[in-house]
Short mmCIF file of C-alpha atoms in Angstrom, two decimals:
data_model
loop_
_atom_site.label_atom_id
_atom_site.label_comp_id
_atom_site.label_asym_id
_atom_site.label_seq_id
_atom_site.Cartn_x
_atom_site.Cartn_y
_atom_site.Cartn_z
CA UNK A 1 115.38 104.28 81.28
CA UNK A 2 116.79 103.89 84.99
CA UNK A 3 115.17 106.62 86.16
CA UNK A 4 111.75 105.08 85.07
CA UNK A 5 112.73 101.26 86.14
CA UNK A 6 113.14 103.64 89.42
CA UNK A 7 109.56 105.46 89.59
CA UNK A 8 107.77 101.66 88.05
CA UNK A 9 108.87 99.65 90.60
CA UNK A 10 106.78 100.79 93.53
CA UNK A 11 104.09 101.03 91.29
CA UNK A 12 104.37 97.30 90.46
CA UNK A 13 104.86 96.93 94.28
CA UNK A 14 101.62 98.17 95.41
CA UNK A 15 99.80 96.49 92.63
CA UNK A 16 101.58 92.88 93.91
CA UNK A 17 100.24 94.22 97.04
CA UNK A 18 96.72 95.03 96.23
CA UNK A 19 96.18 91.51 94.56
CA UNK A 20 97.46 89.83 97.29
CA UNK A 21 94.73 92.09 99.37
CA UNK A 22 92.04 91.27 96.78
CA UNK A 23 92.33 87.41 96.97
CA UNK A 24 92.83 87.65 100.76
CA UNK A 25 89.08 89.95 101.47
CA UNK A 26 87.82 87.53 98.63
CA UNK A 27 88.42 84.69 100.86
CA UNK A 28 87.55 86.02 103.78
CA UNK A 29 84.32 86.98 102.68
CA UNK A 30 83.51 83.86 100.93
CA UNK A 31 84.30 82.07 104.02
CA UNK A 32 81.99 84.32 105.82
CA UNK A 33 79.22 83.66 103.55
CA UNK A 34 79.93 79.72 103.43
CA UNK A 35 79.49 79.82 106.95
CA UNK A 36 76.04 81.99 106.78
CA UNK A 37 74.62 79.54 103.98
CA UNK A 38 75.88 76.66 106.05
CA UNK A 39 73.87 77.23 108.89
CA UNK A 40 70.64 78.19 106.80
CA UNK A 41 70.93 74.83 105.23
CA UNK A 42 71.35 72.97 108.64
CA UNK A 43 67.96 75.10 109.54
CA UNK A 44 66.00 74.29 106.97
CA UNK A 45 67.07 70.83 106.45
CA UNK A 46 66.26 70.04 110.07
CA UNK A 47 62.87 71.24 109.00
CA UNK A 48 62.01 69.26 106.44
CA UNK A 49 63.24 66.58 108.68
CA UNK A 50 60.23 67.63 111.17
CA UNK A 51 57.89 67.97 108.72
CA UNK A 52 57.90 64.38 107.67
CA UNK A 53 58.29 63.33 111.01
CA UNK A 54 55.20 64.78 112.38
CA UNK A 55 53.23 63.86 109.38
CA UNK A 56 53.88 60.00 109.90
CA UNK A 57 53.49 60.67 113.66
CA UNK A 58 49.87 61.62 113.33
CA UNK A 59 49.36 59.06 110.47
CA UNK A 60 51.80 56.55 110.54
CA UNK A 61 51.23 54.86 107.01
CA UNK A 62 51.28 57.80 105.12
CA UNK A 63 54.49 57.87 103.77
CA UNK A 64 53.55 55.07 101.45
CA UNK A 65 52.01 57.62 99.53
CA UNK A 66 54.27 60.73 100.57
CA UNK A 67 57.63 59.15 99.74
CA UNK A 68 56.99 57.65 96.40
CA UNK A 69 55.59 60.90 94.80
CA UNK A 70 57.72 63.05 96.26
CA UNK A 71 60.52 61.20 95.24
CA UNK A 72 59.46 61.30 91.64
CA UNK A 73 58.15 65.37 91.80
CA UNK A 74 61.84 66.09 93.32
CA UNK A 75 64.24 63.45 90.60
CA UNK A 76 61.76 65.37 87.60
CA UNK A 77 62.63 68.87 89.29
CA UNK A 78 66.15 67.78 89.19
CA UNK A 79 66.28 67.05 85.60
CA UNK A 80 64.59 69.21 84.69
CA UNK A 81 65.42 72.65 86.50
CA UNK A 82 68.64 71.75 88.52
CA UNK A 83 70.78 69.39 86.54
CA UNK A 84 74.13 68.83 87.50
CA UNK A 85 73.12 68.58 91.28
CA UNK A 86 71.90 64.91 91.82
CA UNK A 87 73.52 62.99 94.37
CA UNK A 88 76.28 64.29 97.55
CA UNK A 89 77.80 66.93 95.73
CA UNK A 90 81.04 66.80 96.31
CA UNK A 91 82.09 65.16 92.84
CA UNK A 92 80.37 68.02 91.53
CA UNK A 93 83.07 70.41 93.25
CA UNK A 94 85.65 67.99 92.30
CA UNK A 95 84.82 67.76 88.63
CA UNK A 96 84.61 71.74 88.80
CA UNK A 97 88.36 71.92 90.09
CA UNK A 98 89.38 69.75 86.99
CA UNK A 99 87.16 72.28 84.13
CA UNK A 100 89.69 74.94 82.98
CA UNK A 101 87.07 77.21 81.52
CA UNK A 102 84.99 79.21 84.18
CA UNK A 103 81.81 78.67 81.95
CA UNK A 104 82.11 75.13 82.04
CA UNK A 105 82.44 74.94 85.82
CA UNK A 106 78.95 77.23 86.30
CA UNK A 107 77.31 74.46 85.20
CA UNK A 108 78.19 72.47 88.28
CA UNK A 109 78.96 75.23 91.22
CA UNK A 110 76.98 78.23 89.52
CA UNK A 111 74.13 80.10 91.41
CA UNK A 112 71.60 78.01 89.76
CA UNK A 113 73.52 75.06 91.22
CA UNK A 114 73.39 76.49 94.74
CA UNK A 115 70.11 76.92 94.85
CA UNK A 116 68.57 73.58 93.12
CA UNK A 117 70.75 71.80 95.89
CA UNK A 118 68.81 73.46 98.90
CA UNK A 119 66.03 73.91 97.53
CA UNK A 120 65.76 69.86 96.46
CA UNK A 121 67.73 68.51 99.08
CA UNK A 122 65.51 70.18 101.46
CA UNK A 123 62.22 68.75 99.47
CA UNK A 124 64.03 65.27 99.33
CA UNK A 125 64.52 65.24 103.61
CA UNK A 126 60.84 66.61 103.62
CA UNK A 127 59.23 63.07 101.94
CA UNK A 128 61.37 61.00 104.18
CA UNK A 129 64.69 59.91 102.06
CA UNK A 130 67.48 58.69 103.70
CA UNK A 131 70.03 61.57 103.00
CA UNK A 132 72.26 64.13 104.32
CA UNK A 133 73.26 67.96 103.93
CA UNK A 134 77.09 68.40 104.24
CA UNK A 135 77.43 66.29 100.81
CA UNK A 136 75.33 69.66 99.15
CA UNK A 137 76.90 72.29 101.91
CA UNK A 138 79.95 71.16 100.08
CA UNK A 139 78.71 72.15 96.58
CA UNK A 140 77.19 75.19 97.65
CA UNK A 141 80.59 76.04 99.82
CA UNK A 142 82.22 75.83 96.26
CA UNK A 143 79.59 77.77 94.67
CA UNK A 144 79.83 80.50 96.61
CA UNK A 145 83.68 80.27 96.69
CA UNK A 146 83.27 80.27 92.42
CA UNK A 147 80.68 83.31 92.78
CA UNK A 148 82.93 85.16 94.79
CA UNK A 149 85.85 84.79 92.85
CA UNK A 150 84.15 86.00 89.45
CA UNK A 151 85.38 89.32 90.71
CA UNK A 152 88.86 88.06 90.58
CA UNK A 153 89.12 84.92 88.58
CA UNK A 154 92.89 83.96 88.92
CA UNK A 155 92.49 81.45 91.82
CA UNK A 156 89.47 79.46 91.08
CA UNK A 157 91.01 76.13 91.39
CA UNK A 158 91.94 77.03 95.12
CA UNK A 159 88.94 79.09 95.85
CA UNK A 160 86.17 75.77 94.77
CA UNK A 161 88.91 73.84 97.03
CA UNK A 162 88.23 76.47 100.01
CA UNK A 163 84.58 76.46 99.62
CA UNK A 164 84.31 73.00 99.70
CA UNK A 165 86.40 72.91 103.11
CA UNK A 166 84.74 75.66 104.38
CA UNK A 167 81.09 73.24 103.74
CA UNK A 168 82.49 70.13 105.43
CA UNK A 169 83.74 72.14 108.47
CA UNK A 170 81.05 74.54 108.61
CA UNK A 171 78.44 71.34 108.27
CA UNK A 172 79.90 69.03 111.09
CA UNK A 173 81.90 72.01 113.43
CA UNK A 174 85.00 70.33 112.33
CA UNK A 175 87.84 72.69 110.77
CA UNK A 176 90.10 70.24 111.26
CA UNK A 177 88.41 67.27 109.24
CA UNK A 178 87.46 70.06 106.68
CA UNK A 179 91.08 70.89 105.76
CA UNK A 180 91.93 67.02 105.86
CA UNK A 181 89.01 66.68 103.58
CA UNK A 182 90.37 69.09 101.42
CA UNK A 183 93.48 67.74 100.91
CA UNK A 184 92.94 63.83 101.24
CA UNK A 185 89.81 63.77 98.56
CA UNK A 186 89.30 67.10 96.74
CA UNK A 187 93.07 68.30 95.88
CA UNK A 188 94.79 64.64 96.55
CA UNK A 189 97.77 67.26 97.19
CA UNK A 190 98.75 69.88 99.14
CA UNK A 191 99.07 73.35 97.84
CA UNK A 192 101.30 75.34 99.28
CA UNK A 193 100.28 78.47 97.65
CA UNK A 194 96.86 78.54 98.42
CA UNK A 195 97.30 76.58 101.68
CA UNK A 196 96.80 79.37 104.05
CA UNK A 197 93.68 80.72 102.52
CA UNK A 198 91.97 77.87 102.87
CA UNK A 199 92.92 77.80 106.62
CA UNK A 200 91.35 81.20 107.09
CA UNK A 201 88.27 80.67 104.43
CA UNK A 202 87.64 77.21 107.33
CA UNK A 203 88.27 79.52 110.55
CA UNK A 204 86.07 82.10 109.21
CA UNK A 205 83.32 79.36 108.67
CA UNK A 206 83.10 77.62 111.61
CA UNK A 207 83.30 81.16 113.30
CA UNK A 208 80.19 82.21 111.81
CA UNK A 209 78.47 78.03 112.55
CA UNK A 210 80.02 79.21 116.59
CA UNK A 211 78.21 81.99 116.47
CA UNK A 212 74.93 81.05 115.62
CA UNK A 213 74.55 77.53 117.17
CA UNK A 214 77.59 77.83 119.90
CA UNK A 215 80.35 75.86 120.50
CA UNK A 216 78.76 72.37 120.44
CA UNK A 217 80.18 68.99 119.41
CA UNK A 218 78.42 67.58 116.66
CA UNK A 219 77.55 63.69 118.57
CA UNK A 220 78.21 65.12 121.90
CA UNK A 221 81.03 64.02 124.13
CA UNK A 222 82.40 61.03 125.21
CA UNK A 223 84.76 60.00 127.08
CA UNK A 224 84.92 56.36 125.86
CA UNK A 225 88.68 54.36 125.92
CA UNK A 226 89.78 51.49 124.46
CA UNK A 227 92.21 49.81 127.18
CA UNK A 228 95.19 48.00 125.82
CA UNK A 229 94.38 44.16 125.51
CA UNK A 230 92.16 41.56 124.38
CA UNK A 231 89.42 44.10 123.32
CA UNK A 232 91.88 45.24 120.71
CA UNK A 233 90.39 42.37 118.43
CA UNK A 234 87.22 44.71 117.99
CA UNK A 235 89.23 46.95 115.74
CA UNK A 236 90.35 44.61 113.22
CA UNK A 237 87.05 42.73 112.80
CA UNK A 238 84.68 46.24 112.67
CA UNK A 239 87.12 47.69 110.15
CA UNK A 240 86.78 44.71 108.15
CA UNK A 241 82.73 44.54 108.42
CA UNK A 242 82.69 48.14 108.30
CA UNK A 243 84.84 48.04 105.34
CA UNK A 244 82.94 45.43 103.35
CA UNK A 245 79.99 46.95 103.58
CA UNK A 246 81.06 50.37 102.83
CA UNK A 247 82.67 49.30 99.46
CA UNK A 248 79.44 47.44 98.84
CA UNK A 249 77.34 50.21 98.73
CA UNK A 250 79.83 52.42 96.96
CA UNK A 251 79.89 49.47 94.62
CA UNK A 252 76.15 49.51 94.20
CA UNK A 253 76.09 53.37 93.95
CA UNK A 254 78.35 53.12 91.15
CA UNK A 255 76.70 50.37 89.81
CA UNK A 256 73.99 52.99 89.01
CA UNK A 257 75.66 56.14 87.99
CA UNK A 258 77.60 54.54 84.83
CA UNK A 259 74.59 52.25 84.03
CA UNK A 260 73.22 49.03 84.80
CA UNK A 261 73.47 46.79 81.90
CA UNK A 262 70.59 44.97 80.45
CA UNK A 263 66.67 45.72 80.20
CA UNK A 264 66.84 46.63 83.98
CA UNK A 265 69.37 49.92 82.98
CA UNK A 266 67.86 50.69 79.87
CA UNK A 267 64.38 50.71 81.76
CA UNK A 268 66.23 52.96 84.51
CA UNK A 269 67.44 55.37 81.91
CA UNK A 270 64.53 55.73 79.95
CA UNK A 271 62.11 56.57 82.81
CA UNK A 272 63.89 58.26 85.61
CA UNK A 273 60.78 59.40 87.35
CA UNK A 274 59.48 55.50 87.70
CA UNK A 275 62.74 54.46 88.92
CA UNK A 276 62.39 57.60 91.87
CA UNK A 277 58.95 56.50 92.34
CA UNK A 278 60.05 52.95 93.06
CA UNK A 279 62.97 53.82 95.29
CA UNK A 280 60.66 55.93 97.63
CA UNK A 281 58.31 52.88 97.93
CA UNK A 282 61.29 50.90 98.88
CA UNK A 283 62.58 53.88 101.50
CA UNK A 284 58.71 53.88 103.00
CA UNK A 285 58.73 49.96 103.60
CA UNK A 286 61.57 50.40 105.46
CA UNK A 287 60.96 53.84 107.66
CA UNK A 288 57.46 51.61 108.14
CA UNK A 289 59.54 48.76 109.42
CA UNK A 290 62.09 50.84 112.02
CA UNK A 291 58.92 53.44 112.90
CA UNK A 292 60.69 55.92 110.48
CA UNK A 293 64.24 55.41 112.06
CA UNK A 294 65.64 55.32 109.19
CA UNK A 295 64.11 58.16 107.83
CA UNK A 296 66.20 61.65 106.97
CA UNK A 297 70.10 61.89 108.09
CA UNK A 298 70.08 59.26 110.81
CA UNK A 299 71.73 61.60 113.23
CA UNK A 300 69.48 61.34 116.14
CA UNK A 301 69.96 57.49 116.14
CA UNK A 302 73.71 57.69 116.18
CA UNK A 303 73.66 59.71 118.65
CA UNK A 304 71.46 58.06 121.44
CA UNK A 305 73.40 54.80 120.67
CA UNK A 306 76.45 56.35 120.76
CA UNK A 307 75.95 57.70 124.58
CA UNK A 308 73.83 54.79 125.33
CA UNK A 309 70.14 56.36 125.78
CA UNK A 310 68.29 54.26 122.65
CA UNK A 311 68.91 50.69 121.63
CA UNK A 312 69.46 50.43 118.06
CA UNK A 313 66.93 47.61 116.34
CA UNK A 314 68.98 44.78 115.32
CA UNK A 315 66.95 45.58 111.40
CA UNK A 316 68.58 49.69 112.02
CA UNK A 317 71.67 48.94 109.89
CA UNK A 318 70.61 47.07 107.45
CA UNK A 319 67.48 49.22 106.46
CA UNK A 320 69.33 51.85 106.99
CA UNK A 321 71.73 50.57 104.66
CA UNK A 322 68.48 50.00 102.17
CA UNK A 323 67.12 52.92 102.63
CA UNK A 324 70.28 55.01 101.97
CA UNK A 325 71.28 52.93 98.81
CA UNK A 326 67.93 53.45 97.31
CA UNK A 327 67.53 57.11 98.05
CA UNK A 328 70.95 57.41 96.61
CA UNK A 329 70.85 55.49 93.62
CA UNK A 330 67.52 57.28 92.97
CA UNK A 331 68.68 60.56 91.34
CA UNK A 332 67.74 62.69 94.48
CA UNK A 333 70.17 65.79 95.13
CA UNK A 334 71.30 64.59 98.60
CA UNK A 335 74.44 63.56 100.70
CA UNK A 336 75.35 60.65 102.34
CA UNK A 337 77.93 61.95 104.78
CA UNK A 338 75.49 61.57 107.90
CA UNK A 339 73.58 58.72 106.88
CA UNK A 340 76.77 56.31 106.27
CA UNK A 341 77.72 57.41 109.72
CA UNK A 342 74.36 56.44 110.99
CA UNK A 343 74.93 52.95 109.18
CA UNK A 344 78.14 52.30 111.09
CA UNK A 345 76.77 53.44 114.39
CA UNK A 346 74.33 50.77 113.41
CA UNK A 347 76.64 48.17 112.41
CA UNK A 348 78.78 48.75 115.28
CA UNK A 349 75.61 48.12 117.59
CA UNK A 350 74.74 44.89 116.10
CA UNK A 351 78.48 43.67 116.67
CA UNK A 352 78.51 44.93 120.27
CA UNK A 353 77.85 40.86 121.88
CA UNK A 354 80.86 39.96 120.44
CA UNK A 355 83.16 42.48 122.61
CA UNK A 356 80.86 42.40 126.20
CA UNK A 357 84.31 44.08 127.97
CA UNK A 358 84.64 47.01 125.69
CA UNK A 359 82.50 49.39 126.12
CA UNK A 360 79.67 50.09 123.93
CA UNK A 361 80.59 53.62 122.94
CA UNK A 362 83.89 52.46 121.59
CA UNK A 363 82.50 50.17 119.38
CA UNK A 364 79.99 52.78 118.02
CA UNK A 365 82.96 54.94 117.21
CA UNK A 366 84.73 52.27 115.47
CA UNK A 367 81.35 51.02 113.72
CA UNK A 368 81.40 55.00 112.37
CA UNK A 369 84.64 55.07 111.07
CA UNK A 370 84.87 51.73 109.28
CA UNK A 371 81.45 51.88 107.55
CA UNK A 372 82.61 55.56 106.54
CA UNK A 373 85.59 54.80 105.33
CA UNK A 374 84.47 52.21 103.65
CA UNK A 375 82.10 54.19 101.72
CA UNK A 376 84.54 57.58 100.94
CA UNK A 377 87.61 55.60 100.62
CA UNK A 378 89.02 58.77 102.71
CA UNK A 379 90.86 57.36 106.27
CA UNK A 380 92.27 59.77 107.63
CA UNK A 381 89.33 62.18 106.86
CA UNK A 382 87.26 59.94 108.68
CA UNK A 383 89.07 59.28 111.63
CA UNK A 384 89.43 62.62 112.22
CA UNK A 385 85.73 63.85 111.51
CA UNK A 386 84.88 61.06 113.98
CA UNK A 387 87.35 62.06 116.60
CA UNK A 388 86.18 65.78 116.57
CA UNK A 389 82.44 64.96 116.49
CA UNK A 390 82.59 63.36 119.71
CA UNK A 391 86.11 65.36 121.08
CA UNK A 392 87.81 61.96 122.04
CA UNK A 393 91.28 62.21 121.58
CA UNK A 394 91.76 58.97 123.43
CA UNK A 395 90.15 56.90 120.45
CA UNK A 396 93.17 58.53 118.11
CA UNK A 397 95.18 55.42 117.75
CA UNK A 398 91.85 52.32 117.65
CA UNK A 399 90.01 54.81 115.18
CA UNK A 400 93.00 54.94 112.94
CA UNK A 401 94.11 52.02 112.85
CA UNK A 402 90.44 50.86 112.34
CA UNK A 403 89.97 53.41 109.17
CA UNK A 404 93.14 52.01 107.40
CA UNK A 405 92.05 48.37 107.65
CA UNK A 406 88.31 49.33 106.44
CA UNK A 407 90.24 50.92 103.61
CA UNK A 408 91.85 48.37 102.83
CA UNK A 409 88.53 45.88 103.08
CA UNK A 410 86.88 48.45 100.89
CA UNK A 411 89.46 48.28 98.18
CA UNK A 412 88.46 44.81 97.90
CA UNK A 413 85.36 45.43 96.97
CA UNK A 414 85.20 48.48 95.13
CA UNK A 415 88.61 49.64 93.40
CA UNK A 416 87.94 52.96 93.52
CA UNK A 417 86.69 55.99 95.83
CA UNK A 418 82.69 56.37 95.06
CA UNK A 419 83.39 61.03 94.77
CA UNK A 420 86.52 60.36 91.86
CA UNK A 421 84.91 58.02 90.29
CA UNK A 422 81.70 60.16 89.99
CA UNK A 423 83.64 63.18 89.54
CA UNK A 424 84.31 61.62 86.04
CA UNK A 425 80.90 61.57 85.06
CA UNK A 426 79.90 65.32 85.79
CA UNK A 427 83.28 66.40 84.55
CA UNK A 428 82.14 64.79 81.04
CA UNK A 429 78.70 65.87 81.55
CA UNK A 430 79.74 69.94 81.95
CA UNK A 431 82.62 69.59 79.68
CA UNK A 432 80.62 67.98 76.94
CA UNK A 433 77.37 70.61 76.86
CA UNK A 434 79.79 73.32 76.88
CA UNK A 435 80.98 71.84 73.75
CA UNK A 436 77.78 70.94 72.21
CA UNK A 437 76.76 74.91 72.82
CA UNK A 438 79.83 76.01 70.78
CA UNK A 439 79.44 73.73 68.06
CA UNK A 440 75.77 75.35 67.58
#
């Protein structure tokens, strides 16, 4: 019996060692292929975004028509090809961490997933909503992760968790903000055991985003400061708007995904389409108003306020704000990652008379990280993901300070982070068909 303890153990040895292998080269190539489907997103997307632009260029009033049906021919292709990806898509990837039974968790990161989310997403930025991708890279990052690791299905907690890093980083050129992200809202933990996997599933992302669109930093550089002094006071009073807000919209957004009571929700519920058709109407009136401005992720806007070459409308934030909300609350697969920070680049404009000695870029940034915060609930993820998209490290210490008081404004408002709570929701929603299929 010694002698064959003797000739097992190596055996068991190299089989440790070839599993270790196998979930490594499963990472790595998921990472690789987060990165590739990252960018293709970010393509297209941009696309759409220039289709709708250049069809309210040429006719400027057409996206009273545009907006409105295409919001209703994308919320019924939703329901009824691609369910399970309406909204950001990153409770989707949360709720799919918390299934236990792989077959539950295709319904919300499976192929079919992936591909609803680009493909209506894409459709959604192409009739002019107000809506971002690196909410749906996210859930795609995790589908791919979950695809991958059907051909080794011990890990698929940390592999969804990678994926969905992988998306955020991939999305923005941020690694570090995507492992942050990770940890601060998709694992609320650390994990040790898988922690170094999803450092190299990140790397191996953003290497593949470097190599096809370079090393470039997301809103540009700036070298913006915030001297120690009297201009201090802009931190406390932007995190606090920034922070109201934000919880007010993650209140409303709520609001609408467990049900608005009365005759108003139960007219919501029963036609789904209307209510889409309505909310585009709403999001047309306002691109109208801000000569379409408001229109897709908001990223161009941020950025020319942010280094100064546009002045944003006083109306920006506030029909930005609209225009988000409704495309949001509308049933439209779509993030809201780049709009919200288009909202607080906004907000922070409109505050700018009140500080005339700080510079205007600094209270952009803080604008960006208080209205974001207030939204995800996540401070240090957004202080960070601000801080790397314009590489100021100088702005460390106002942003975070400025991200824990919007936090704590938020809280006020709206007791709990907008992803958990909806996490619930499609957790219920997957867990319960998977049931209703057995019982039949």
């Amino acid at each position: 019996m010694a002698y064959k303890s003797f000739l097992y153990r190596p055996v068991r040895r190299l089989r440790a060692l070839s599993m270790v292998w196998q979930r490594r080269i499963i990472f790595g190539v998921g990472g690789l292929m987060v990165g590739l489907t990252g960018a293709g997103l970010a393509v297209v997307a941009d696309g759409s975004q220039d289709i709708f632009r250049d069809l309210i260029h040429h006719f400027p009033y057409i996206g009273l028509l545009v907006s409105p049906l295409g919001f209703g021919l994308v919320v019924w292709m939703t329901n009824r090809y691609f369910p399970g990806t309406q909204g950001s898509g990153i409770p989707q990837a949360i709720a799919a961490r918390k299934l236990q039974n792989p077959k539950d968790r295709i319904k919300l990161v499976g192929l079919r997933s992936a591909v609803g989310k680009v493909l209506m997403t894409s459709a959604g930025l192409a009739v002019g909503a107000s809506t971002g991708r690196e909410g749906p890279t996210v859930q795609v990052g995790a589908a791919i992760m979950f695809l991958t690791g059907r051909l080794s299905p011990r890990r698929q907690e940390g592999l969804i968790l990678a994926g969905s890093a992988a998306g955020v980083a991939g999305a923005f050129n941020t690694p570090l903000a995507g492992i942050v992200f990770a940890i601060e809202e998709m694992s609320k933990s650390f994990e040790m055991r898988t922690s170094g996997l999803i450092i190299g599933t990140v790397m191996l992302s953003g290497l593949v985003s470097l190599m096809i669109f370079g090393n470039y930093i997301y809103f540009g550089t700036t070298d913006d400061v915030l001297a120690f002094g009297w201009g201090w006071i802009a931190v406390p009073v932007i995190g606090v708007c920034g922070g109201l807000f934000g919880g007010a919209f993650s209140r409303i957004l709520l609001l609408f995904t467990f049900g608005v009571p009365g005759r108003i929700g139960a007219l919501v519920k029963k036609h789904p389409v209307g209510f889409a058709v309505v909310c585009g109407l709403i999001v047309a009136l306002c691109g109208i108003a801000t000569g379409g401005a408001v229109n897709g992720t908001g990223y161009e806007a941020a950025r020319g306020a942010l280094h100064e070459r546009s002045d944003l409308s006083v109306l920006y934030a506030p029909l930005k704000f609209l225009a988000t909300t409704a495309s949001a609350v509308s049933g439209l697969p779509g993030g809201i990652f780049s709009p919200s920070l288009s909202i607080g680049a906004g907000l922070g404009a409109d505050l700018t008379f009140l500080f005339p000695d700080v510079p205007v870029g600094v209270i952009i940034l803080l604008g960006m990280v208080a209205y974001f915060t207030g939204v995800v609930q996540a401070p240090i993820t957004a202080f960070v993901i601000v801080m790397e998209m314009t590489d100021n490290k100088d702005m460390l210490l106002p942003l975070m300070a400025c991200a824990l008081i919007a936090n704590a404004a938020s809280r006020m408002v709206c007791k709990e982070g907008v992803y958990q709570a909806q996490a619930r929701l499609f957790f219920a929603w997957a867990d319960g068909s998977a049931e209703r299929r057995r019982r039949k």
